[in-house]
Short mmCIF file of C-alpha atoms in Angstrom, two decimals:
data_model
loop_
_atom_site.label_atom_id
_atom_site.label_comp_id
_atom_site.label_asym_id
_atom_site.label_seq_id
_atom_site.Cartn_x
_atom_site.Cartn_y
_atom_site.Cartn_z
CA MET B 1 12.03 -20.39 8.09
CA ALA B 2 9.80 -22.53 5.89
CA ALA B 3 7.94 -23.77 8.96
CA ALA B 4 6.75 -20.23 9.61
CA VAL B 5 4.43 -20.48 6.64
CA ALA B 6 2.33 -23.11 8.40
CA GLY B 7 1.18 -20.50 10.90
CA PRO B 8 1.88 -16.96 12.06
CA ALA B 9 5.30 -16.30 13.52
CA PRO B 10 5.65 -15.71 17.27
CA ALA B 11 5.55 -12.15 18.49
CA THR B 12 9.31 -12.06 19.02
CA GLY B 13 10.09 -13.51 15.58
CA ARG B 14 11.42 -11.51 12.67
CA PRO B 15 10.47 -13.48 9.57
CA GLY B 16 13.06 -14.12 6.90
CA PHE B 17 12.84 -12.90 3.33
CA TRP B 18 11.76 -16.19 1.77
CA ALA B 19 9.23 -16.88 4.51
CA CYS B 20 7.60 -13.52 3.79
CA LEU B 21 7.26 -14.40 0.11
CA ALA B 22 6.02 -17.94 0.80
CA ALA B 23 3.32 -16.60 3.13
CA ILE B 24 1.29 -15.65 0.04
CA ARG B 25 -0.12 -19.19 0.23
CA ARG B 26 -2.10 -18.28 3.33
CA PRO B 27 -5.70 -17.20 2.56
CA GLU B 28 -5.51 -14.40 5.14
CA LEU B 29 -2.78 -12.88 2.99
CA TYR B 30 -3.79 -13.56 -0.59
CA ARG B 31 -7.31 -12.24 0.05
CA ASN B 32 -5.68 -8.82 0.41
CA PHE B 33 -4.13 -9.18 -3.03
CA VAL B 34 -7.50 -10.12 -4.51
CA VAL B 35 -8.76 -6.67 -3.47
CA HIS B 36 -5.77 -5.02 -5.13
CA LEU B 37 -5.91 -7.09 -8.33
CA PHE B 38 -9.65 -6.92 -8.95
CA VAL B 39 -10.56 -3.55 -7.43
CA MET B 40 -7.60 -1.20 -7.08
CA ALA B 41 -5.70 -2.19 -10.25
CA PRO B 42 -8.74 -1.82 -12.55
CA GLY B 43 -9.41 1.52 -10.88
CA VAL B 44 -5.91 2.72 -11.76
CA VAL B 45 -6.32 1.50 -15.35
CA ALA B 46 -9.64 3.36 -15.61
CA MET B 47 -7.96 6.52 -14.35
CA CYS B 48 -5.19 6.13 -16.94
CA LEU B 49 -7.76 5.80 -19.71
CA LEU B 50 -9.49 8.95 -18.49
CA ALA B 51 -6.13 10.70 -18.22
CA ARG B 52 -5.44 9.91 -21.88
CA ARG B 53 -8.63 11.81 -22.71
CA VAL B 54 -7.34 14.75 -20.68
CA ASP B 55 -4.00 14.51 -22.53
CA ALA B 56 -5.80 14.63 -25.87
CA GLY B 57 -7.84 17.64 -24.79
CA LEU B 58 -4.71 19.48 -23.67
CA GLY B 59 -2.70 18.47 -26.71
CA LEU B 60 -0.21 16.41 -24.70
CA GLY B 61 1.61 13.47 -26.25
CA ARG B 62 3.37 10.49 -24.73
CA TRP B 63 6.40 11.25 -22.59
CA ILE B 64 8.03 7.93 -23.43
CA GLU B 65 7.34 6.11 -26.66
CA LEU B 66 6.60 2.42 -27.01
CA PRO B 67 8.15 -0.12 -26.60
CA ALA B 68 10.46 1.63 -24.11
CA ALA B 69 7.46 2.79 -22.07
CA ALA B 70 6.12 -0.76 -21.85
CA TRP B 71 9.43 -2.18 -20.63
CA LEU B 72 10.02 0.61 -18.10
CA GLY B 73 6.43 0.57 -16.87
CA ALA B 74 6.39 -3.21 -16.52
CA ALA B 75 9.61 -3.08 -14.49
CA MET B 76 8.09 -0.44 -12.20
CA VAL B 77 4.89 -2.46 -11.75
CA GLY B 78 6.88 -5.61 -11.04
CA LEU B 79 9.21 -3.95 -8.53
CA GLY B 80 6.36 -2.15 -6.78
CA GLY B 81 4.22 -5.28 -6.62
CA PHE B 82 7.14 -7.32 -5.30
CA SER B 83 7.74 -4.75 -2.57
CA VAL B 84 4.09 -4.91 -1.47
CA TRP B 85 4.23 -8.72 -1.53
CA TYR B 86 7.24 -8.76 0.81
CA VAL B 87 5.89 -6.08 3.17
CA TYR B 88 2.49 -7.77 3.47
CA GLY B 89 4.15 -11.13 4.11
CA TYR B 90 6.32 -9.58 6.81
CA LEU B 91 3.36 -7.94 8.54
CA PHE B 92 1.30 -11.12 8.32
CA LEU B 93 3.96 -13.33 9.90
CA ALA B 94 5.25 -10.89 12.52
CA GLY B 95 1.87 -9.35 13.31
CA GLN B 96 0.00 -12.66 13.62
CA GLY B 97 -2.87 -11.55 11.44
CA SER B 98 -3.96 -10.31 8.03
CA PRO B 99 -2.30 -7.09 6.82
CA GLY B 100 -5.73 -5.65 6.06
CA THR B 101 -8.14 -4.80 8.86
CA HIS B 102 -10.84 -4.55 6.18
CA VAL B 103 -10.32 -8.17 5.05
CA ASP B 104 -9.63 -10.44 8.03
CA GLY B 105 -9.40 -8.16 11.05
CA GLY B 106 -5.74 -7.19 10.84
CA PRO B 107 -2.63 -7.97 12.91
CA THR B 108 -2.85 -8.77 16.61
CA VAL B 109 0.75 -7.86 17.46
CA LEU B 110 2.30 -4.45 16.88
CA VAL B 111 5.14 -4.74 14.36
CA ASP B 112 7.81 -2.06 14.79
CA HIS B 113 10.81 -3.81 13.23
CA GLY B 114 12.00 -4.70 9.75
CA PRO B 115 10.44 -2.36 7.16
CA TYR B 116 8.16 -0.98 9.88
CA THR B 117 11.21 0.54 11.58
CA LEU B 118 11.56 2.92 8.65
CA ILE B 119 7.99 4.09 8.04
CA ARG B 120 4.52 3.26 9.36
CA HIS B 121 3.12 2.28 5.95
CA PRO B 122 5.94 0.61 4.00
CA SER B 123 3.53 -0.79 1.41
CA VAL B 124 2.71 2.72 0.14
CA PRO B 125 5.97 3.29 -1.81
CA GLY B 126 5.49 -0.02 -3.63
CA LYS B 127 1.88 0.79 -4.49
CA PHE B 128 2.90 4.25 -5.69
CA LEU B 129 5.66 2.81 -7.88
CA ALA B 130 3.31 0.22 -9.39
CA ALA B 131 0.64 2.85 -10.14
CA ALA B 132 3.29 5.10 -11.69
CA GLY B 133 4.39 2.16 -13.83
CA VAL B 134 0.86 1.77 -15.19
CA GLY B 135 0.89 5.47 -16.04
CA VAL B 136 4.21 5.07 -17.87
CA ILE B 137 2.79 2.17 -19.90
CA PHE B 138 -0.20 4.29 -20.91
CA GLY B 139 2.15 7.20 -21.55
CA SER B 140 -0.09 9.76 -19.85
CA PRO B 141 1.51 12.99 -18.59
CA SER B 142 -1.79 14.00 -16.96
CA PHE B 143 -1.89 10.80 -14.93
CA LEU B 144 1.72 11.03 -13.77
CA VAL B 145 1.63 14.74 -12.90
CA GLY B 146 -1.98 15.23 -11.82
CA PHE B 147 -3.84 12.02 -11.09
CA LEU B 148 -1.01 10.10 -9.41
CA PRO B 149 -0.35 12.69 -6.65
CA LEU B 150 -4.08 12.63 -5.86
CA LEU B 151 -3.94 8.84 -5.63
CA LEU B 152 -1.05 9.15 -3.18
CA LEU B 153 -2.98 11.68 -1.11
CA TYR B 154 -5.99 9.34 -1.10
CA SER B 155 -3.80 6.49 0.15
CA LEU B 156 -2.23 8.59 2.90
CA LEU B 157 -5.58 9.92 4.10
CA THR B 158 -7.17 6.47 4.26
CA ASN B 159 -4.16 5.10 6.11
CA ARG B 160 -4.14 7.94 8.62
CA TYR B 161 -7.87 8.28 9.27
CA LEU B 162 -9.18 4.74 8.65
CA GLN B 163 -6.36 2.33 9.54
CA GLU B 164 -4.49 4.15 12.27
CA PRO B 165 -7.49 4.83 14.55
CA LEU B 166 -8.09 1.06 14.59
CA CYS B 167 -4.45 0.57 15.59
CA ASP B 168 -4.91 3.15 18.34
CA GLN B 169 -7.87 1.18 19.69
CA ARG B 170 -6.06 -2.13 19.43
CA PHE B 171 -2.60 -1.28 20.76
CA GLY B 172 -3.25 1.85 22.84
CA GLU B 173 -0.28 3.83 24.13
CA LEU B 174 2.20 1.48 22.48
CA TYR B 175 0.93 2.48 19.05
CA ALA B 176 0.91 6.15 20.05
CA ARG B 177 4.61 5.80 20.91
CA TYR B 178 5.23 4.05 17.61
CA ARG B 179 3.45 6.80 15.66
CA ARG B 180 5.54 9.47 17.39
CA ALA B 181 8.76 7.58 16.68
CA VAL B 182 8.15 6.55 13.06
CA PRO B 183 7.03 8.82 10.17
CA MET B 184 4.26 7.82 7.80
CA VAL B 185 6.09 7.39 4.47
CA VAL B 186 9.39 9.33 4.46
CA PRO B 187 12.03 7.71 6.71
CA ARG B 188 14.16 9.76 9.07
CA PRO B 189 17.95 9.27 9.24
CA SER B 190 17.56 7.93 12.78
CA GLY B 191 15.06 5.35 11.54
CA VAL B 192 17.38 4.26 8.75
CA ALA B 193 20.17 3.86 11.31
CA ARG B 194 17.93 1.71 13.55
CA TRP B 195 16.92 -0.40 10.56
CA LEU B 196 20.54 -0.95 9.54
CA ARG B 197 21.35 -2.05 13.10
CA GLY B 198 18.33 -4.37 13.17
CA GLN B 199 16.71 -2.45 16.03
CA ALA B 200 12.99 -2.03 16.65
CA ALA B 201 11.40 1.41 16.68
CA VAL B 202 9.88 1.29 20.18
CA ASP B 203 11.08 -2.11 21.43
CA ALA B 204 7.68 -3.73 21.04
CA ASP B 205 9.22 -7.18 20.55
CA GLY B 206 7.77 -9.73 22.92
CA ARG B 207 4.63 -7.77 23.66
CA PRO B 208 1.70 -10.12 24.17
CA SER B 209 -0.85 -10.53 21.43
CA VAL B 210 -4.12 -8.65 21.83
CA GLY B 211 -5.87 -11.98 21.27
CA GLU B 212 -7.85 -13.32 18.37
CA PRO B 213 -8.18 -11.04 15.34
CA PRO B 214 -11.34 -8.95 15.61
CA PRO B 215 -13.96 -9.04 12.86
CA ALA B 216 -13.01 -7.39 9.60
CA ALA B 217 -13.64 -3.65 9.53
CA ARG B 218 -16.01 -3.70 6.56
CA PHE B 219 -16.70 0.01 6.91
CA GLU B 220 -13.04 0.59 6.04
CA LEU B 221 -13.40 -1.32 2.76
CA LEU B 222 -16.60 0.63 2.03
CA TRP B 223 -14.79 3.94 2.46
CA TYR B 224 -11.95 2.70 0.26
CA LEU B 225 -14.40 1.86 -2.50
CA LEU B 226 -16.33 5.11 -2.12
CA GLY B 227 -13.10 7.10 -2.28
CA LEU B 228 -11.92 5.21 -5.35
CA ALA B 229 -15.29 5.71 -7.08
CA GLY B 230 -15.22 9.40 -6.18
CA MET B 231 -11.80 9.87 -7.73
CA ILE B 232 -12.84 8.06 -10.91
CA LEU B 233 -15.88 10.36 -11.17
CA LEU B 234 -13.65 13.39 -10.59
CA PHE B 235 -11.23 12.29 -13.29
CA ALA B 236 -14.12 11.50 -15.65
CA SER B 237 -15.37 15.06 -15.17
CA LEU B 238 -11.91 16.41 -15.96
CA ALA B 239 -11.79 14.25 -19.08
CA LEU B 240 -15.14 15.65 -20.23
CA LEU B 241 -13.95 19.19 -19.60
CA ALA B 242 -10.75 18.53 -21.52
CA SER B 243 -12.74 17.09 -24.41
CA GLY B 244 -14.85 20.25 -24.42
CA TRP B 245 -11.74 22.41 -24.54
CA ALA B 246 -10.40 20.35 -27.43
CA GLY B 247 -13.67 20.78 -29.30
#
């Protein structure tokens, strides 16, 4: 499968595990990780710092003491990041395009097999686990119980109302069938059974490509950033309120 790294896989191909990991060398893929590393990750760290202020205001201590928290949190971040790496590589190779419509236009072939047989957004669990790991490292109960669920809601809303309408426009009725057959983030038993048998969700294998990737949906990235900034401001306000209560 090493040859698959030189270019996107054909529409009928199901990329192997190592090919998905090796695909990180392609700029269309690693540009997505740049956004996560230099925008999303610092945003999560900022939220954890604000959450520590909330913890102090509420008189909450660490749930897990160091160094155990550091080891556990690092393992969660590593496992979550590895999951996102694999899922993005799979979508890039099988979908013949960047995983992010906001970076390089997105995939040109509907992918309904592999991890996409289980749920429509298989990168979300990995991102959630990694963010939770950061919260464990910081030892913030407020982040894990309050901020993290809001982050998950933010991710689900942006996926549903920013990404999926673009997929509707690009793939039409085929994507509508896929959305009806596959849940967003919690797999159904029938989906798990299809995945174990190596079956596709709606038999989209072999469908022709929609053509060249369209221009990047920059408005999507703008809304991501605005949403992230809005949450940081919300959490900063909560931290100030908590500090006032403590005083």
